[in-house]
PDB file of C-alpha atoms in Angstrom:
ATOM      1  CA  MET O 330      13.136   0.481   8.157  1.00  0.00           C
ATOM      2  CA  SER O 331      15.777   3.047   7.117  1.00  0.00           C
ATOM      3  CA  GLU O 332      15.361   6.724   7.564  1.00  0.00           C
ATOM      4  CA  ASP O 333      14.913   7.066   3.764  1.00  0.00           C
ATOM      5  CA  ALA O 334      12.165   4.605   3.743  1.00  0.00           C
ATOM      6  CA  LYS O 335      10.276   6.493   6.430  1.00  0.00           C
ATOM      7  CA  THR O 336      10.036   9.511   4.173  1.00  0.00           C
ATOM      8  CA  LEU O 337       8.554   7.812   1.132  1.00  0.00           C
ATOM      9  CA  ALA O 338       5.105   8.631  -0.064  1.00  0.00           C
ATOM     10  CA  ALA O 339       2.498   6.090  -0.607  1.00  0.00           C
ATOM     11  CA  GLY O 340       2.849   6.586  -4.369  1.00  0.00           C
ATOM     12  CA  GLU O 341       6.626   5.862  -4.204  1.00  0.00           C
ATOM     13  CA  TYR O 342       5.903   2.678  -2.242  1.00  0.00           C
ATOM     14  CA  ALA O 343       3.321   1.553  -4.839  1.00  0.00           C
ATOM     15  CA  ALA O 344       5.831   2.277  -7.627  1.00  0.00           C
ATOM     16  CA  LEU O 345       8.265   0.129  -5.814  1.00  0.00           C
ATOM     17  CA  GLY O 346       5.622  -2.568  -5.613  1.00  0.00           C
ATOM     18  CA  LEU O 347       4.972  -2.473  -9.254  1.00  0.00           C
ATOM     19  CA  LEU O 348       8.597  -2.927  -9.992  1.00  0.00           C
ATOM     20  CA  LYS O 349       8.516  -5.882  -7.603  1.00  0.00           C
ATOM     21  CA  ARG O 350       6.402  -7.622 -10.178  1.00  0.00           C
ATOM     22  CA  SER O 351       8.664  -6.848 -13.072  1.00  0.00           C
ATOM     23  CA  ARG O 352      10.815  -4.311 -14.674  1.00  0.00           C
ATOM     24  CA  MET O 353       8.801  -1.642 -16.446  1.00  0.00           C
ATOM     25  CA  HIS O 354       9.065   1.577 -18.327  1.00  0.00           C
ATOM     26  CA  GLY O 355       7.613   4.598 -16.682  1.00  0.00           C
ATOM     27  CA  TYR O 356       4.769   4.890 -19.217  1.00  0.00           C
ATOM     28  CA  GLU O 357       3.874   1.178 -18.659  1.00  0.00           C
ATOM     29  CA  MET O 358       3.869   1.732 -14.860  1.00  0.00           C
ATOM     30  CA  ALA O 359       1.353   4.564 -15.237  1.00  0.00           C
ATOM     31  CA  ARG O 360      -0.775   2.665 -17.619  1.00  0.00           C
ATOM     32  CA  THR O 361      -0.830  -0.369 -15.276  1.00  0.00           C
ATOM     33  CA  ALA O 362      -1.634   1.677 -12.280  1.00  0.00           C
ATOM     34  CA  ARG O 363      -4.561   3.322 -14.071  1.00  0.00           C
ATOM     35  CA  GLU O 364      -5.875   0.077 -15.614  1.00  0.00           C
ATOM     36  CA  GLU O 365      -5.726  -1.728 -12.144  1.00  0.00           C
ATOM     37  CA  GLY O 366      -7.307   1.173 -10.383  1.00  0.00           C
ATOM     38  CA  LEU O 367      -4.347   2.045  -8.219  1.00  0.00           C
ATOM     39  CA  THR O 368      -4.800   5.666  -9.209  1.00  0.00           C
ATOM     40  CA  GLU O 369      -8.119   5.713  -7.241  1.00  0.00           C
ATOM     41  CA  VAL O 370      -6.046   5.285  -3.941  1.00  0.00           C
ATOM     42  CA  CYS O 371      -2.500   6.537  -4.800  1.00  0.00           C
ATOM     43  CA  PRO O 372      -1.334   9.468  -6.980  1.00  0.00           C
ATOM     44  CA  LEU O 373       0.355   7.415  -9.685  1.00  0.00           C
ATOM     45  CA  GLU O 374      -0.480   9.559 -12.720  1.00  0.00           C
ATOM     46  CA  GLN O 375       2.401   9.763 -15.128  1.00  0.00           C
ATOM     47  CA  SER O 376       3.553  13.268 -14.101  1.00  0.00           C
ATOM     48  CA  ALA O 377       3.708  12.176 -10.399  1.00  0.00           C
ATOM     49  CA  LEU O 378       5.187   8.890 -11.080  1.00  0.00           C
ATOM     50  CA  TYR O 379       8.268  10.263 -12.916  1.00  0.00           C
ATOM     51  CA  GLY O 380       8.877  12.489  -9.974  1.00  0.00           C
ATOM     52  CA  TYR O 381       8.717   9.331  -7.670  1.00  0.00           C
ATOM     53  CA  LEU O 382      11.027   7.408  -9.997  1.00  0.00           C
ATOM     54  CA  ASN O 383      13.591  10.265  -9.859  1.00  0.00           C
ATOM     55  CA  ASN O 384      13.512  10.466  -6.008  1.00  0.00           C
ATOM     56  CA  LEU O 385      13.654   6.648  -5.817  1.00  0.00           C
ATOM     57  CA  GLU O 386      16.672   6.595  -8.217  1.00  0.00           C
ATOM     58  CA  ALA O 387      18.333   9.309  -6.128  1.00  0.00           C
ATOM     59  CA  MET O 388      17.915   7.100  -3.018  1.00  0.00           C
ATOM     60  CA  GLY O 389      19.287   4.069  -4.596  1.00  0.00           C
ATOM     61  CA  LEU O 390      16.038   2.168  -4.536  1.00  0.00           C
ATOM     62  CA  VAL O 391      15.615   1.778  -8.263  1.00  0.00           C
ATOM     63  CA  ALA O 392      18.006   1.797 -11.196  1.00  0.00           C
ATOM     64  CA  TRP O 393      17.306   1.673 -14.881  1.00  0.00           C
ATOM     65  CA  THR O 394      18.842   0.585 -18.207  1.00  0.00           C
ATOM     66  CA  GLU O 395      18.371   2.289 -21.488  1.00  0.00           C
ATOM     67  CA  SER O 396      16.005   0.373 -23.878  1.00  0.00           C
ATOM     68  CA  ARG O 397      15.678   1.061 -27.586  1.00  0.00           C
ATOM     69  CA  GLN O 398      13.081  -0.092 -30.142  1.00  0.00           C
ATOM     70  CA  GLY O 399      13.837   0.530 -33.806  1.00  0.00           C
ATOM     71  CA  ARG O 400      14.234   4.279 -34.570  1.00  0.00           C
ATOM     72  CA  ARG O 401      12.195   5.317 -31.423  1.00  0.00           C
ATOM     73  CA  PRO O 402      13.997   7.422 -28.807  1.00  0.00           C
ATOM     74  CA  PRO O 403      15.618   5.376 -25.985  1.00  0.00           C
ATOM     75  CA  ARG O 404      13.509   4.765 -22.957  1.00  0.00           C
ATOM     76  CA  LYS O 405      14.330   3.884 -19.314  1.00  0.00           C
ATOM     77  CA  LEU O 406      13.511   0.326 -18.181  1.00  0.00           C
ATOM     78  CA  TYR O 407      13.287   0.670 -14.437  1.00  0.00           C
ATOM     79  CA  ARG O 408      14.131  -2.166 -11.959  1.00  0.00           C
ATOM     80  CA  LEU O 409      14.375  -2.471  -8.155  1.00  0.00           C
ATOM     81  CA  THR O 410      17.813  -2.415  -6.449  1.00  0.00           C
ATOM     82  CA  PRO O 411      18.315  -5.046  -3.814  1.00  0.00           C
ATOM     83  CA  ARG O 412      17.808  -2.100  -1.188  1.00  0.00           C
ATOM     84  CA  GLY O 413      14.602  -1.138  -3.004  1.00  0.00           C
ATOM     85  CA  SER O 414      13.382  -4.672  -2.994  1.00  0.00           C
ATOM     86  CA  ALA O 415      13.982  -4.881   0.786  1.00  0.00           C
ATOM     87  CA  ILE O 416      12.144  -1.689   1.550  1.00  0.00           C
ATOM     88  CA  VAL O 417       9.100  -2.701  -0.533  1.00  0.00           C
ATOM     89  CA  ASP O 418       9.123  -6.139   1.122  1.00  0.00           C
ATOM     90  CA  GLY O 419       9.025  -4.465   4.507  1.00  0.00           C
ATOM     91  CA  TRP O 420       6.333  -1.994   3.357  1.00  0.00           C
ATOM     92  CA  LEU O 421       4.218  -4.932   1.979  1.00  0.00           C
ATOM     93  CA  ALA O 422       4.370  -6.801   5.227  1.00  0.00           C
ATOM     94  CA  SER O 423       3.485  -3.932   7.595  1.00  0.00           C
ATOM     95  CA  PRO O 424       0.030  -2.614   8.518  1.00  0.00           C
ATOM     96  CA  VAL O 425      -0.569   1.041   8.265  1.00  0.00           C
ATOM     97  CA  THR O 426      -0.518   2.824  11.603  1.00  0.00           C
ATOM     98  CA  ARG O 427      -3.336   5.546  10.832  1.00  0.00           C
ATOM     99  CA  MET O 428      -6.828   4.791  10.258  1.00  0.00           C
ATOM    100  CA  ARG O 429      -7.141   7.195   7.471  1.00  0.00           C
ATOM    101  CA  LEU O 430      -4.465   5.283   5.608  1.00  0.00           C
ATOM    102  CA  VAL O 431      -6.577   2.051   5.427  1.00  0.00           C
ATOM    103  CA  ARG O 432      -8.628   3.491   2.517  1.00  0.00           C
ATOM    104  CA  THR O 433      -5.752   4.661   0.574  1.00  0.00           C
ATOM    105  CA  GLU O 434      -2.228   3.106   1.263  1.00  0.00           C
ATOM    106  CA  PHE O 435      -3.363  -0.118   2.738  1.00  0.00           C
ATOM    107  CA  LEU O 436      -5.699  -0.826  -0.282  1.00  0.00           C
ATOM    108  CA  ALA O 437      -2.723  -0.154  -2.642  1.00  0.00           C
ATOM    109  CA  LYS O 438      -0.587  -2.406  -0.523  1.00  0.00           C
ATOM    110  CA  LEU O 439      -3.114  -5.084  -0.393  1.00  0.00           C
ATOM    111  CA  HIS O 440      -3.621  -5.103  -4.225  1.00  0.00           C
ATOM    112  CA  ILE O 441       0.041  -5.137  -4.893  1.00  0.00           C
ATOM    113  CA  LEU O 442       0.734  -7.932  -2.412  1.00  0.00           C
ATOM    114  CA  ALA O 443      -2.084 -10.011  -3.878  1.00  0.00           C
ATOM    115  CA  SER O 444      -0.407  -9.926  -7.197  1.00  0.00           C
ATOM    116  CA  ILE O 445       3.053 -10.793  -5.879  1.00  0.00           C
ATOM    117  CA  ASP O 446       2.241 -13.222  -3.051  1.00  0.00           C
ATOM    118  CA  ALA O 447      -1.562 -13.907  -2.576  1.00  0.00           C
ATOM    119  CA  ALA O 448      -0.819 -16.104   0.445  1.00  0.00           C
ATOM    120  CA  ALA O 449       0.682 -13.225   2.210  1.00  0.00           C
ATOM    121  CA  THR O 450      -2.538 -11.180   2.066  1.00  0.00           C
ATOM    122  CA  ALA O 451      -4.507 -12.924   4.890  1.00  0.00           C
ATOM    123  CA  PRO O 452      -1.654 -12.454   7.372  1.00  0.00           C
ATOM    124  CA  LEU O 453      -1.356  -8.732   6.443  1.00  0.00           C
ATOM    125  CA  ILE O 454      -5.049  -8.265   6.973  1.00  0.00           C
ATOM    126  CA  GLN O 455      -4.685  -9.948  10.296  1.00  0.00           C
ATOM    127  CA  ARG O 456      -1.959  -7.619  11.346  1.00  0.00           C
ATOM    128  CA  GLN O 457      -4.040  -4.645  10.162  1.00  0.00           C
ATOM    129  CA  LEU O 458      -7.159  -5.950  12.070  1.00  0.00           C
ATOM    130  CA  SER O 459      -4.943  -5.986  15.163  1.00  0.00           C
ATOM    131  CA  VAL O 460      -3.823  -2.398  14.707  1.00  0.00           C
ATOM    132  CA  CYS O 461      -7.433  -1.172  14.069  1.00  0.00           C
ATOM    133  CA  GLU O 462      -8.766  -3.089  17.172  1.00  0.00           C
ATOM    134  CA  ARG O 463      -6.106  -1.492  19.427  1.00  0.00           C
ATOM    135  CA  TYR O 464      -7.160   1.970  17.955  1.00  0.00           C
ATOM    136  CA  ALA O 465     -10.821   1.316  18.574  1.00  0.00           C
ATOM    137  CA  ASP O 466     -10.033   0.090  22.197  1.00  0.00           C
ATOM    138  CA  SER O 467      -8.066   3.227  22.822  1.00  0.00           C
ATOM    139  CA  ILE O 468     -10.756   5.507  21.404  1.00  0.00           C
ATOM    140  CA  SER O 469     -13.489   3.694  23.408  1.00  0.00           C
ATOM    141  CA  SER O 470     -11.691   4.354  26.576  1.00  0.00           C
ATOM    142  CA  THR O 471     -11.517   8.091  25.898  1.00  0.00           C
ATOM    143  CA  MET O 472     -15.146   8.413  24.888  1.00  0.00           C
ATOM    144  CA  SER O 473     -16.422   7.910  28.372  1.00  0.00           C
ATOM    145  CA  GLU O 474     -14.249  10.816  29.815  1.00  0.00           C
ATOM    146  CA  ALA O 475     -14.958  13.202  27.038  1.00  0.00           C
ATOM    147  CA  SER O 476     -17.951  15.641  26.541  1.00  0.00           C
ATOM    148  CA  GLY O 477     -19.152  18.002  23.908  1.00  0.00           C
ATOM    149  CA  LEU O 478     -17.250  18.183  20.491  1.00  0.00           C
ATOM    150  CA  PRO O 479     -14.401  16.045  21.836  1.00  0.00           C
ATOM    151  CA  ARG O 480     -16.892  13.210  22.593  1.00  0.00           C
ATOM    152  CA  LEU O 481     -18.464  13.588  19.209  1.00  0.00           C
ATOM    153  CA  VAL O 482     -15.192  13.407  17.589  1.00  0.00           C
ATOM    154  CA  ALA O 483     -14.233  10.246  19.521  1.00  0.00           C
ATOM    155  CA  GLN O 484     -17.665   8.652  18.770  1.00  0.00           C
ATOM    156  CA  SER O 485     -17.122   9.341  15.023  1.00  0.00           C
ATOM    157  CA  ARG O 486     -13.491   7.908  15.106  1.00  0.00           C
ATOM    158  CA  HIS O 487     -14.631   4.909  17.008  1.00  0.00           C
ATOM    159  CA  SER O 488     -17.533   4.143  14.640  1.00  0.00           C
ATOM    160  CA  ALA O 489     -15.147   4.537  11.686  1.00  0.00           C
ATOM    161  CA  ALA O 490     -12.761   2.190  13.303  1.00  0.00           C
ATOM    162  CA  LEU O 491     -15.535  -0.437  13.936  1.00  0.00           C
ATOM    163  CA  ALA O 492     -16.653  -0.149  10.328  1.00  0.00           C
ATOM    164  CA  THR O 493     -13.028  -0.736   9.025  1.00  0.00           C
ATOM    165  CA  ILE O 494     -12.744  -3.657  11.406  1.00  0.00           C
ATOM    166  CA  ALA O 495     -15.955  -5.213  10.027  1.00  0.00           C
ATOM    167  CA  TRP O 496     -14.861  -4.722   6.542  1.00  0.00           C
ATOM    168  CA  LEU O 497     -11.525  -6.290   7.203  1.00  0.00           C
ATOM    169  CA  GLU O 498     -13.125  -9.231   8.836  1.00  0.00           C
ATOM    170  CA  SER O 499     -15.503  -9.616   5.971  1.00  0.00           C
ATOM    171  CA  TYR O 500     -12.707  -9.494   3.280  1.00  0.00           C
ATOM    172  CA  LEU O 501     -10.625 -11.982   5.341  1.00  0.00           C
ATOM    173  CA  ARG O 502     -13.566 -14.519   5.298  1.00  0.00           C
ATOM    174  CA  GLU O 503     -13.830 -14.012   1.512  1.00  0.00           C
ATOM    175  CA  LEU O 504     -10.159 -14.961   1.031  1.00  0.00           C
ATOM    176  CA  GLN O 505     -10.376 -18.006   3.271  1.00  0.00           C
ATOM    177  CA  PRO O 506     -12.089 -21.059   1.801  1.00  0.00           C
ATOM    178  CA  PRO O 507     -14.898 -22.680   3.657  1.00  0.00           C
ATOM    179  CA  VAL O 508     -13.897 -25.573   6.031  1.00  0.00           C
ATOM    180  CA  GLY O 509     -13.779 -28.790   4.056  1.00  0.00           C
ATOM    181  CA  ALA O 510     -13.552 -27.013   0.601  1.00  0.00           C
ATOM    182  CA  PRO O 511     -10.648 -28.019  -1.685  1.00  0.00           C
ATOM    183  CA  ALA O 512      -7.773 -25.610  -1.578  1.00  0.00           C
TER     184      ALA O 512
END
């Protein structure tokens, strides 16, 4: 992943993900994000979105063409550049590295990926499960050595990790048809 891509906000990645589906006007992107519930997990309101689009354009990840309809003022029709497409592909394939991002960025990623390539969602969930399991194991090993508040913090983090793992496993089962069922 390039240095620019490492500095992208979750909302910028989500904007790239929406453009991976199709070219869109900024207003259409904001409406789509709101209607699909993406604004629940990523800041994609119209005011934030236009800031993201300006940043993404400056980084060479999106470009636009002018679009006119009748006597209305011209509007920008945004599209991914090849570089933007490669960066969003990498983002969509990668699990998040921090547990707190599972309930925000990972959910946005999962939603967008399901609309682009539904077959890729189960492998992403499996990769995320591996990350969460490693995290839970690392916390578990520190819990026995800690006492007082550090132990409570470790216990809290461990139980949150276990709950996330249980949810990911449950969702993965929902995605996979029962054995013997027609595909």
